[in-house]
Coordinates of C-alpha atoms in Angstrom, one line a residue:
M749 CA 102.6 132.4 113.0
D750 CA 102.1 132.5 116.8
F751 CA 101.2 129.5 118.9
E752 CA 97.6 130.5 119.4
R753 CA 96.9 130.6 115.7
F754 CA 98.7 127.2 115.3
D755 CA 96.6 125.6 118.1
K756 CA 93.4 127.1 116.7
L757 CA 94.2 125.5 113.3
A758 CA 95.0 122.2 115.0
R759 CA 91.5 122.3 116.7
T760 CA 89.4 123.7 113.9
D761 CA 91.0 123.0 110.6
R762 CA 93.3 120.1 111.2
M763 CA 93.4 118.9 107.6
A764 CA 94.5 122.3 106.3
L765 CA 97.2 122.4 108.9
L766 CA 98.4 118.9 108.2
T767 CA 98.4 119.5 104.4
A768 CA 100.3 122.8 104.9
L769 CA 102.9 121.0 107.1
E770 CA 103.3 118.2 104.5
L771 CA 103.8 120.8 101.7
L772 CA 106.4 122.5 103.9
W773 CA 108.3 119.3 104.6
Q774 CA 108.1 118.2 100.9
N775 CA 109.4 121.5 99.5
G776 CA 111.4 123.1 102.3
R777 CA 111.4 126.5 103.8
T778 CA 113.4 128.2 101.1
V779 CA 111.1 127.1 98.2
I780 CA 108.0 128.1 100.2
Q781 CA 109.4 131.4 101.2
S782 CA 110.7 132.3 97.7
Q783 CA 107.4 132.0 95.9
N784 CA 104.1 134.0 96.3
V785 CA 100.8 132.3 97.2
P786 CA 99.4 132.4 93.6
A787 CA 102.5 130.7 92.2
L788 CA 102.6 128.1 94.9
T789 CA 98.9 127.5 94.5
A790 CA 99.3 127.0 90.7
N791 CA 102.1 124.5 91.4
C792 CA 99.8 122.5 93.7
V793 CA 96.7 122.4 91.6
S794 CA 97.7 119.3 89.7
S795 CA 98.3 117.2 92.9
L796 CA 95.9 118.8 95.4
G797 CA 93.3 120.4 93.2
K798 CA 91.3 117.2 93.1
F799 CA 90.9 117.3 96.9
Y800 CA 90.4 121.1 97.6
T801 CA 88.7 124.0 96.1
A802 CA 90.9 126.7 94.7
E803 CA 90.0 129.0 97.6
K804 CA 90.8 126.3 100.2
L805 CA 94.1 125.5 98.4
S806 CA 95.1 129.1 98.6
D807 CA 94.3 129.1 102.3
I808 CA 96.5 126.0 102.8
I809 CA 99.3 127.7 100.9
A810 CA 99.0 130.8 103.0
I811 CA 99.2 128.6 106.2
C812 CA 102.3 126.9 104.7
K813 CA 104.0 130.2 104.1
E814 CA 103.3 131.2 107.7
L815 CA 104.7 127.9 108.9
A816 CA 107.8 128.4 106.8
G817 CA 108.6 131.5 108.8
L818 CA 109.0 129.4 111.9
G819 CA 112.3 127.9 112.9
A820 CA 112.4 124.1 113.3
K821 CA 112.6 124.3 117.1
D822 CA 109.5 126.5 117.3
L823 CA 107.5 124.3 114.9
V824 CA 108.3 121.2 116.9
N825 CA 107.4 123.0 120.2
Y826 CA 104.1 124.1 118.6
I827 CA 103.3 120.6 117.6
H828 CA 104.0 119.2 121.1
R829 CA 102.1 122.0 122.9
S830 CA 99.1 122.1 120.6
S831 CA 95.9 120.1 120.2
L832 CA 97.5 118.5 117.2
E833 CA 98.0 115.0 118.5
I834 CA 100.6 113.1 116.6
K835 CA 101.5 109.7 117.8
D836 CA 102.4 106.2 116.6
P837 CA 99.1 104.5 115.5
D838 CA 100.3 101.3 117.3
A839 CA 101.0 103.2 120.6
D840 CA 99.4 102.1 123.8
E841 CA 96.3 104.0 125.0
E842 CA 95.6 104.9 128.5
G843 CA 92.8 102.8 130.1
I844 CA 92.6 100.5 127.0
C845 CA 93.7 96.8 127.1
P846 CA 96.6 96.3 124.6
I847 CA 95.3 92.8 123.9
C848 CA 91.6 93.1 123.3
G849 CA 90.8 96.8 123.5
G850 CA 88.6 96.5 126.5
E851 CA 88.3 99.0 129.3
L852 CA 90.8 98.5 132.1
E853 CA 90.0 98.2 135.9
Y854 CA 92.7 99.6 138.2
G855 CA 94.1 98.2 141.4
N856 CA 97.2 99.3 143.3
D857 CA 99.2 102.3 142.4
I858 CA 102.9 102.9 143.0
S859 CA 104.0 106.6 143.3
L860 CA 107.3 107.5 141.8
D861 CA 109.2 110.9 141.8
E862 CA 108.1 111.8 138.3
G863 CA 104.8 109.9 137.9
G864 CA 103.7 106.4 138.9
V865 CA 102.6 102.9 137.9
Y866 CA 99.1 101.6 138.1
E867 CA 98.3 97.9 138.1
W868 CA 95.4 96.9 136.0
T869 CA 93.1 94.0 135.0
C870 CA 91.1 93.7 131.9
P871 CA 87.6 92.3 132.7
S872 CA 87.0 91.5 129.1
C873 CA 89.9 89.1 128.5
G874 CA 91.5 88.6 131.9
A875 CA 94.8 90.2 131.0
T876 CA 96.9 92.0 133.7
G877 CA 99.6 94.6 133.5
K878 CA 100.7 98.0 134.7
E879 CA 100.3 101.5 133.2
G880 CA 103.3 103.7 133.5
Y881 CA 103.0 107.4 133.9
N882 CA 105.7 110.0 133.5
K883 CA 103.5 112.9 134.6
V884 CA 101.3 111.6 131.7
F885 CA 100.4 108.1 130.4
D886 CA 103.6 106.4 129.0
Q887 CA 103.0 102.8 128.2
H888 CA 101.8 99.4 129.4
Y889 CA 104.3 97.2 131.4
D890 CA 104.4 93.5 132.3
V891 CA 101.3 92.6 130.2
Q892 CA 100.1 89.0 130.6
N893 CA 97.1 87.4 128.8
G894 CA 94.3 85.7 130.7
D895 CA 96.4 82.5 130.9
G896 CA 99.3 84.4 132.6
N897 CA 101.6 84.3 129.6
P898 CA 103.6 87.4 128.6
F899 CA 102.1 89.6 125.9
P900 CA 103.3 90.1 123.3
G901 CA 104.8 86.6 123.3
P902 CA 108.2 85.7 121.9
E903 CA 106.8 85.0 118.4
Q904 CA 105.1 88.4 118.1

């Protein structure tokens, strides 16, 4: 599988790609590469047949076999370069207050060699902080709630 096909799947058939990746990780490259598509499909019917048609399940298995042909380094590179966004569900979001989820207003910015820091205020809850960028958004820094207390607090 080349990167263009991987990225197209990430944009247009994300569930099939994620299911194929999960099958690959659960079974390993050797198992996936050693069996043909009909045999692998038959093995998956009991667990995935409730969620996918037989035709779609065969497509997923075919994608999985293509993925099994990639080395781990290439697969990780494809995931990072593609439209397949995989991140911690609790990760900070650019422009979003980590306390209340409101939209941030920006103040001063500090340029650094490899990115920068932007000071922000949340008009919704009064929180303040800084967004750090390492060429792209990184995380929030020095967050304080509307009363000026650090967030998260010591008990969180």
